[in-house]
Short mmCIF file of N, CA and C in Angstrom, two decimals:
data_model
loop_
_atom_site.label_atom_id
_atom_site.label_comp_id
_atom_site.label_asym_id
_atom_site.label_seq_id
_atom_site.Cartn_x
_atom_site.Cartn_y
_atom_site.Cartn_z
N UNK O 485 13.86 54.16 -2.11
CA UNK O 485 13.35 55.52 -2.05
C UNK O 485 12.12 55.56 -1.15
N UNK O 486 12.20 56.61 -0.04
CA UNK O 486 11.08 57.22 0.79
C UNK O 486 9.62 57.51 -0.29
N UNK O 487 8.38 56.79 0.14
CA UNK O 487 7.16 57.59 -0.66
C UNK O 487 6.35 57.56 0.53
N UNK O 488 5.95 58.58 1.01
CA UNK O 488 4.37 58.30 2.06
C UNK O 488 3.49 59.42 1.15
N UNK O 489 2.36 58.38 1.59
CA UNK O 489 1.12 59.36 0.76
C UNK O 489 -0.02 59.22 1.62
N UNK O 490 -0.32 61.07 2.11
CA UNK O 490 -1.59 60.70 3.01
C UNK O 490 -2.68 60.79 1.80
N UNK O 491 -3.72 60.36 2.82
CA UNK O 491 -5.49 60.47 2.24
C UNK O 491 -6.42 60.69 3.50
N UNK O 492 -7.26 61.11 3.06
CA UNK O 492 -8.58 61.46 4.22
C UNK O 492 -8.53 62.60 4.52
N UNK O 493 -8.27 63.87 3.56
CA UNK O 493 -8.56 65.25 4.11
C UNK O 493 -9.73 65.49 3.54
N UNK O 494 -10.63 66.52 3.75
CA UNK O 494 -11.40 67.03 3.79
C UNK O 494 -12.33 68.00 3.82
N UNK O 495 -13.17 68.42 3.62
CA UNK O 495 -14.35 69.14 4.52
C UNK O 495 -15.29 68.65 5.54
N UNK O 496 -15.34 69.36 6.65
CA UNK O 496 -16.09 68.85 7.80
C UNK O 496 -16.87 70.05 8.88
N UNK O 497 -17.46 69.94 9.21
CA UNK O 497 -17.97 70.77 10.34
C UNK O 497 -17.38 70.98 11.73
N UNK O 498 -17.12 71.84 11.92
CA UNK O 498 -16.66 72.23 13.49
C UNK O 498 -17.20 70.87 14.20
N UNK O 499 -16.50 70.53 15.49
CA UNK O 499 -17.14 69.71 15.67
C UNK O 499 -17.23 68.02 15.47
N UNK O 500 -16.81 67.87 14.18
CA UNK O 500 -16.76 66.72 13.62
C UNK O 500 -15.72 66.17 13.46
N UNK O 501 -15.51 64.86 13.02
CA UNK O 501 -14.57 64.24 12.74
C UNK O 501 -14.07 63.55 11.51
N UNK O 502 -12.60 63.34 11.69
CA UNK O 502 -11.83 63.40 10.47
C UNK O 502 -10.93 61.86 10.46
N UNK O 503 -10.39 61.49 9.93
CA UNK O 503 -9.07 60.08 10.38
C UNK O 503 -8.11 60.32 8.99
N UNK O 504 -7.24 60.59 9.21
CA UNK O 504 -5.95 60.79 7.87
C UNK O 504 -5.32 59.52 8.12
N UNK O 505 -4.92 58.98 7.21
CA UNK O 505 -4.23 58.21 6.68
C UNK O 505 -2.58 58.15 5.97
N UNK O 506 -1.57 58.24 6.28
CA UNK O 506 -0.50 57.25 5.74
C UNK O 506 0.03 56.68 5.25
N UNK O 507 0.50 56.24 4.02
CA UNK O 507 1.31 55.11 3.25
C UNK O 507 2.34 54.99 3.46
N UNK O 508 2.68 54.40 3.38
CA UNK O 508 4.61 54.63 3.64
C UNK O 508 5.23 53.28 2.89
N UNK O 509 6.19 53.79 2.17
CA UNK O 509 7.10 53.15 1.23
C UNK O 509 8.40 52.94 1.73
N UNK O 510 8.47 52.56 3.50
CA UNK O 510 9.76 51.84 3.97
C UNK O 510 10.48 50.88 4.35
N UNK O 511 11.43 50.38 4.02
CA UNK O 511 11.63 49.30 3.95
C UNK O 511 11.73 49.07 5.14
N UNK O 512 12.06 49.57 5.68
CA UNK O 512 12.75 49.79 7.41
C UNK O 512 11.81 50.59 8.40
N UNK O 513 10.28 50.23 7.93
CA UNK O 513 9.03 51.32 8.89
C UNK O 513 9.52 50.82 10.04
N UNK O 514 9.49 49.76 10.34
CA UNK O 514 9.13 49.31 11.72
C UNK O 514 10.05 49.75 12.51
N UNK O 515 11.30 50.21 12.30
CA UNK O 515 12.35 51.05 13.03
C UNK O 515 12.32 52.62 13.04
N UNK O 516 11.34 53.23 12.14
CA UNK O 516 11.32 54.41 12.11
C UNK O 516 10.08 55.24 12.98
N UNK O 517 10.19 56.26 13.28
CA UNK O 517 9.37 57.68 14.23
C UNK O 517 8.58 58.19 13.00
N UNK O 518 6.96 58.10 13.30
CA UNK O 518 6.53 58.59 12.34
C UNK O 518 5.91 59.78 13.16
N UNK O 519 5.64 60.78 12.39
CA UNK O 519 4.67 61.84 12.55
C UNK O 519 3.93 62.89 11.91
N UNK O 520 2.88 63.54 12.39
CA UNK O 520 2.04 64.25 11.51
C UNK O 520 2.62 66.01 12.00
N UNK O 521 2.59 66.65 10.83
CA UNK O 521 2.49 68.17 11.11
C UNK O 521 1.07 69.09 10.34
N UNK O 522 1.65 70.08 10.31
CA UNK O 522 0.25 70.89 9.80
C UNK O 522 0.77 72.39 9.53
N UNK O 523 0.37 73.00 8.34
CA UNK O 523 0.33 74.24 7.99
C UNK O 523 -0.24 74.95 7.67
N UNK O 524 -1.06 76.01 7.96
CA UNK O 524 -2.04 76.53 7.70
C UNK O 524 -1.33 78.09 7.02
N UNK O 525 -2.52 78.23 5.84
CA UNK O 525 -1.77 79.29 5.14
C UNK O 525 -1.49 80.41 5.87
N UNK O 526 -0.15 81.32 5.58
CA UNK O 526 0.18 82.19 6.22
C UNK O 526 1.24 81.62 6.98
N UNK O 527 1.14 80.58 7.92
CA UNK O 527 2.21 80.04 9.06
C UNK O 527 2.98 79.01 8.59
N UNK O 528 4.07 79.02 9.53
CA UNK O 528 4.56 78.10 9.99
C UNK O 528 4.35 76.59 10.00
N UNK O 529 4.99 75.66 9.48
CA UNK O 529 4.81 74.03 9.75
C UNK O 529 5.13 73.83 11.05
N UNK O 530 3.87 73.09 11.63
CA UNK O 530 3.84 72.67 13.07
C UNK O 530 3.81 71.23 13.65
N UNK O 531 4.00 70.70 14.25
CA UNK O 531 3.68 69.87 14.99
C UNK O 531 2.60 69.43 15.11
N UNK O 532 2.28 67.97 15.14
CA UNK O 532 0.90 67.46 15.69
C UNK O 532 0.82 66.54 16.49
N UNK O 533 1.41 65.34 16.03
CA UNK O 533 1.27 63.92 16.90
C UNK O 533 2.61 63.24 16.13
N UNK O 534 3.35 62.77 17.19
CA UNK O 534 4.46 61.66 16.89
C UNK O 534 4.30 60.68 17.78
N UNK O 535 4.84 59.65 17.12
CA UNK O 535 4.19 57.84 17.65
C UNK O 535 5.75 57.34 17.29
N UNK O 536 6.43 56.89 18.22
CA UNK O 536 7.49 55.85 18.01
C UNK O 536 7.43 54.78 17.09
N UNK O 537 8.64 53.86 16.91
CA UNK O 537 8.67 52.59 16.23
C UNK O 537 7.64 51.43 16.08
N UNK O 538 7.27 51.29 17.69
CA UNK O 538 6.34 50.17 18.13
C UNK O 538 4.95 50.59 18.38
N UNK O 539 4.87 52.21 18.38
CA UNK O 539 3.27 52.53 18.42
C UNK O 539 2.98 52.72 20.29
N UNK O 540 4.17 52.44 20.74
CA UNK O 540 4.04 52.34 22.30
C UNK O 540 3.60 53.73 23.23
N UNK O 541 4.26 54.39 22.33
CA UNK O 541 4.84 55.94 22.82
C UNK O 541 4.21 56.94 21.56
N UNK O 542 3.41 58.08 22.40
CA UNK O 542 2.93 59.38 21.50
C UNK O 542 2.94 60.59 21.92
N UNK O 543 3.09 61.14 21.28
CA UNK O 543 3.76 62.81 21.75
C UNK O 543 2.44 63.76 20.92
N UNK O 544 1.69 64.31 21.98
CA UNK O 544 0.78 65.40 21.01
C UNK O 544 0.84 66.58 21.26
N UNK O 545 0.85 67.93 20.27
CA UNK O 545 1.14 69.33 20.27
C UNK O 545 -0.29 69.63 21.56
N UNK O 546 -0.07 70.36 22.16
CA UNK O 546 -1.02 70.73 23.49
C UNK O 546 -2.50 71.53 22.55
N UNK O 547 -2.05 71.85 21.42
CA UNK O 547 -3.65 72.34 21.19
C UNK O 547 -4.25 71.02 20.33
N UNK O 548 -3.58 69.92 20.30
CA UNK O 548 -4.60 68.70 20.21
C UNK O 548 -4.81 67.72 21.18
N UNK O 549 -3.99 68.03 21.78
CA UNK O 549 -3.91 66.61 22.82
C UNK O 549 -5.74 66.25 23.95
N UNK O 550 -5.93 65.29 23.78
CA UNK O 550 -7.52 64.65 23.81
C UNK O 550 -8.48 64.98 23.31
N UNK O 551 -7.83 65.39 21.95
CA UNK O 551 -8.63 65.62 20.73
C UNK O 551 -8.40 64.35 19.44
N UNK O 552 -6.91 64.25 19.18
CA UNK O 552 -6.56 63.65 18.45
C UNK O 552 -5.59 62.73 18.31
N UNK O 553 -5.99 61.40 18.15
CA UNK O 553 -4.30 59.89 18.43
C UNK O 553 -4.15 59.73 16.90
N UNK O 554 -3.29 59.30 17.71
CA UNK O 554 -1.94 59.29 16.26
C UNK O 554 -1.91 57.07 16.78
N UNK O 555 -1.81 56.44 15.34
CA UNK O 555 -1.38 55.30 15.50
C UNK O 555 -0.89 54.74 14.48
N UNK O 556 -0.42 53.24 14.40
CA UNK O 556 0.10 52.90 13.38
C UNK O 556 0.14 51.55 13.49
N UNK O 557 0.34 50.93 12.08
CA UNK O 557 0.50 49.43 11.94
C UNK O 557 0.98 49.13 11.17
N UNK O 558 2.01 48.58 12.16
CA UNK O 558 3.67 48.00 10.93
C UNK O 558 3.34 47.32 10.01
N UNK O 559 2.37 46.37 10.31
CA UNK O 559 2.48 45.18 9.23
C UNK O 559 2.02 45.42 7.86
N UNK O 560 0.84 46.76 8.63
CA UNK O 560 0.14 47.26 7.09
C UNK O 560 1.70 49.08 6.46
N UNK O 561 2.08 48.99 7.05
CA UNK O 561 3.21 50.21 7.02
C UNK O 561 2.32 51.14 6.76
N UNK O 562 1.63 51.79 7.95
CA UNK O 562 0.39 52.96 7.50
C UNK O 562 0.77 53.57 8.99
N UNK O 563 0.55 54.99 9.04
CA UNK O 563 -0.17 55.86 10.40
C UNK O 563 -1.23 56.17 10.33
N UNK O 564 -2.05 56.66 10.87
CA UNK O 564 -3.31 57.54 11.23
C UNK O 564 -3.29 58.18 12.38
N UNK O 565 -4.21 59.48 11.66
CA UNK O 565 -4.47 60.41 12.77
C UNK O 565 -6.23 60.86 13.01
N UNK O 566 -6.54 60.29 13.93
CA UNK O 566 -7.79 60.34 14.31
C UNK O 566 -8.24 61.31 14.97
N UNK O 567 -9.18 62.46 14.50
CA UNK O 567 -9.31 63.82 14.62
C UNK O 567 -10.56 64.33 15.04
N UNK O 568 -10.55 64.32 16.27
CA UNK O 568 -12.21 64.33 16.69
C UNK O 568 -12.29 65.99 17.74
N UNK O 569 -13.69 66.30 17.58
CA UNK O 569 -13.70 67.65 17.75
C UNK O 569 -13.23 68.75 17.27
N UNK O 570 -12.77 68.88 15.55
CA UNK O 570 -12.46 69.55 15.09
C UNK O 570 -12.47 71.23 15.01
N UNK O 571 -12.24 72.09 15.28
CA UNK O 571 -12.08 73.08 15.35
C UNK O 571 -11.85 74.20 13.90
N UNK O 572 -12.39 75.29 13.57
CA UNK O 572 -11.78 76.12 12.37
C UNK O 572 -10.58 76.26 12.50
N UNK O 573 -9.72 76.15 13.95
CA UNK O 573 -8.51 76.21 14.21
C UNK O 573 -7.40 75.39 13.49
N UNK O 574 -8.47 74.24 13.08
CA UNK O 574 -7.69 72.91 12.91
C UNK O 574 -7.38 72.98 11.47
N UNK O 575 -7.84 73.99 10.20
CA UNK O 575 -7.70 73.90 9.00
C UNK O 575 -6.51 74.16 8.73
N UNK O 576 -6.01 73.28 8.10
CA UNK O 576 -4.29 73.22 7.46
C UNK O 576 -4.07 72.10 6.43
N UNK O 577 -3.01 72.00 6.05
CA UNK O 577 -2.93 70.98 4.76
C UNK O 577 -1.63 70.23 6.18
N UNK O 578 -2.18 68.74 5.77
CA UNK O 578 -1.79 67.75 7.09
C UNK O 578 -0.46 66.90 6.23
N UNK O 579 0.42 66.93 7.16
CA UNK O 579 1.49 65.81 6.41
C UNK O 579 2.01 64.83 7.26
N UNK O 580 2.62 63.92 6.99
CA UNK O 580 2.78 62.94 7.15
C UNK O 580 4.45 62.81 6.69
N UNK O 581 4.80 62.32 8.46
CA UNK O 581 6.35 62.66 8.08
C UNK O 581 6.97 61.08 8.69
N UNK O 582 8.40 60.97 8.23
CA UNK O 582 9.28 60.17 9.30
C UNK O 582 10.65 60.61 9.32
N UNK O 583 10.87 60.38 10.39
CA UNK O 583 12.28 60.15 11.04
C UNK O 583 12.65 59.68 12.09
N UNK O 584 13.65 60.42 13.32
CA UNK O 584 14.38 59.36 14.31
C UNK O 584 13.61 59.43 15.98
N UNK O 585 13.15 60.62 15.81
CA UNK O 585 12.75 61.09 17.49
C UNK O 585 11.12 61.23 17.50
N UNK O 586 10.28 60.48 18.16
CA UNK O 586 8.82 60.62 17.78
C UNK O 586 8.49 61.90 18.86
N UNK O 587 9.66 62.46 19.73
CA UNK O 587 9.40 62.75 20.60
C UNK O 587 9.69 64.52 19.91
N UNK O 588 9.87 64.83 19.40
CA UNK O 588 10.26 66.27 18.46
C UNK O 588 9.48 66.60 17.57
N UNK O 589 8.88 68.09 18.00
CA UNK O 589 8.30 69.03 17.54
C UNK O 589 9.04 69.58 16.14
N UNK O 590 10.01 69.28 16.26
CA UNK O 590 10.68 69.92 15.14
C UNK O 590 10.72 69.17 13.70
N UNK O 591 10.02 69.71 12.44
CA UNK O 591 10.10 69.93 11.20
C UNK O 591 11.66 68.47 10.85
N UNK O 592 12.43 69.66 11.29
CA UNK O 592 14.23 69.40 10.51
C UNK O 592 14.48 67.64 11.25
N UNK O 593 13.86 67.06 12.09
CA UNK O 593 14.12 65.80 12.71
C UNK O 593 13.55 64.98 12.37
N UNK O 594 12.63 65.44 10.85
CA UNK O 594 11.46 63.93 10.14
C UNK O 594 12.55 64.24 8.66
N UNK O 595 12.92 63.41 8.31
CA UNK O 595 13.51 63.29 7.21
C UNK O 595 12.84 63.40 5.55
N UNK O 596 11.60 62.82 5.72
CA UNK O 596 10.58 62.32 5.00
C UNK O 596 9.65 62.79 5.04
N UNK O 597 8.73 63.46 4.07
CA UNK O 597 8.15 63.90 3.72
C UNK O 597 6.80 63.74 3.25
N UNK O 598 5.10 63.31 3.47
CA UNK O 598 4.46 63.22 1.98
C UNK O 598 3.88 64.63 1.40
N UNK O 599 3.34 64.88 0.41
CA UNK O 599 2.78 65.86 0.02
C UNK O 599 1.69 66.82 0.23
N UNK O 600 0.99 66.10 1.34
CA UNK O 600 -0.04 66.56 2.22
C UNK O 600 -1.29 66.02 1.94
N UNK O 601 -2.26 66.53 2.78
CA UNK O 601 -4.02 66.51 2.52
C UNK O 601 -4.55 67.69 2.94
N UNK O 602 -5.20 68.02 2.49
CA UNK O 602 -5.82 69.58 2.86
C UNK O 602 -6.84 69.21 4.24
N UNK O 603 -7.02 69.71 5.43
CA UNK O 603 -8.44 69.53 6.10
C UNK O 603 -9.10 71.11 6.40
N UNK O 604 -10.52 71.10 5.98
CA UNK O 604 -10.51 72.21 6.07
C UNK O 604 -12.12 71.97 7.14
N UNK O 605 -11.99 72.67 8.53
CA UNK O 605 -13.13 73.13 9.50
C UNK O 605 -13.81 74.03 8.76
N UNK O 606 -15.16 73.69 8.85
CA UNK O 606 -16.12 74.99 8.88
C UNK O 606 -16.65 75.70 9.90
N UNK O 607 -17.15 76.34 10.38
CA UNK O 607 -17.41 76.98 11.40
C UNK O 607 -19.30 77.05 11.24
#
């Protein structure tokens, strides 16, 4: 059975920085596409950062990209998302997903699920 469990959400200041964290309960990480999304109340689950199998390859949504990397380490079976320059924009409850394509924006292509972390910008 699939378990990922993030940690490291927060409160923070505009501005500041954040690093979420990962667990993952797979037997088979090291073959799998992990990635982060985000929902902020009212919207839509979005996209954030996807990182391939080997950590080689990362895909970031354009309103984070050289803001925030996405990485990972098989051996410890963890991701992170390292979140710098935070924005009020940026408040959403953060998840932590896997599946096959690190390269997809799309929700329906992470199989796996965790339950989230809240991050919340202040302004």
């Amino acid at each position: 059975q699939v378990q990922l469990v993030e940690s490291g959400g927060g409160l923070v200041q505009a501005g500041g920085s954040l690093r979420l964290s990962c667990a993952a309960s797979i037997r088979t990480f090291r073959s799998v596409a992990m990635g982060w999304f985000r929902q902020a109340p009212g919207k839509e689950r979005e996209f954030v950062a996807g990182i391939n199998w080997s950590g080689v390859s990362t895909n970031y949504a354009d309103s984070v990209k050289g803001r925030f990397t996405i990485s990972r380490d098989n051996a410890k079976k963890t991701v992170s998302l390292q979140m710098n320059s935070l924005k009020p924009e940026d408040t959403a409850v953060y998840y932590c997903a896997a599946g096959s394509n690190y390269n997809s924006d799309a929700p329906a292509d992470f199989g796996s699920w965790g339950q989230g972390t809240l991050v919340t910008v202040s302004s």
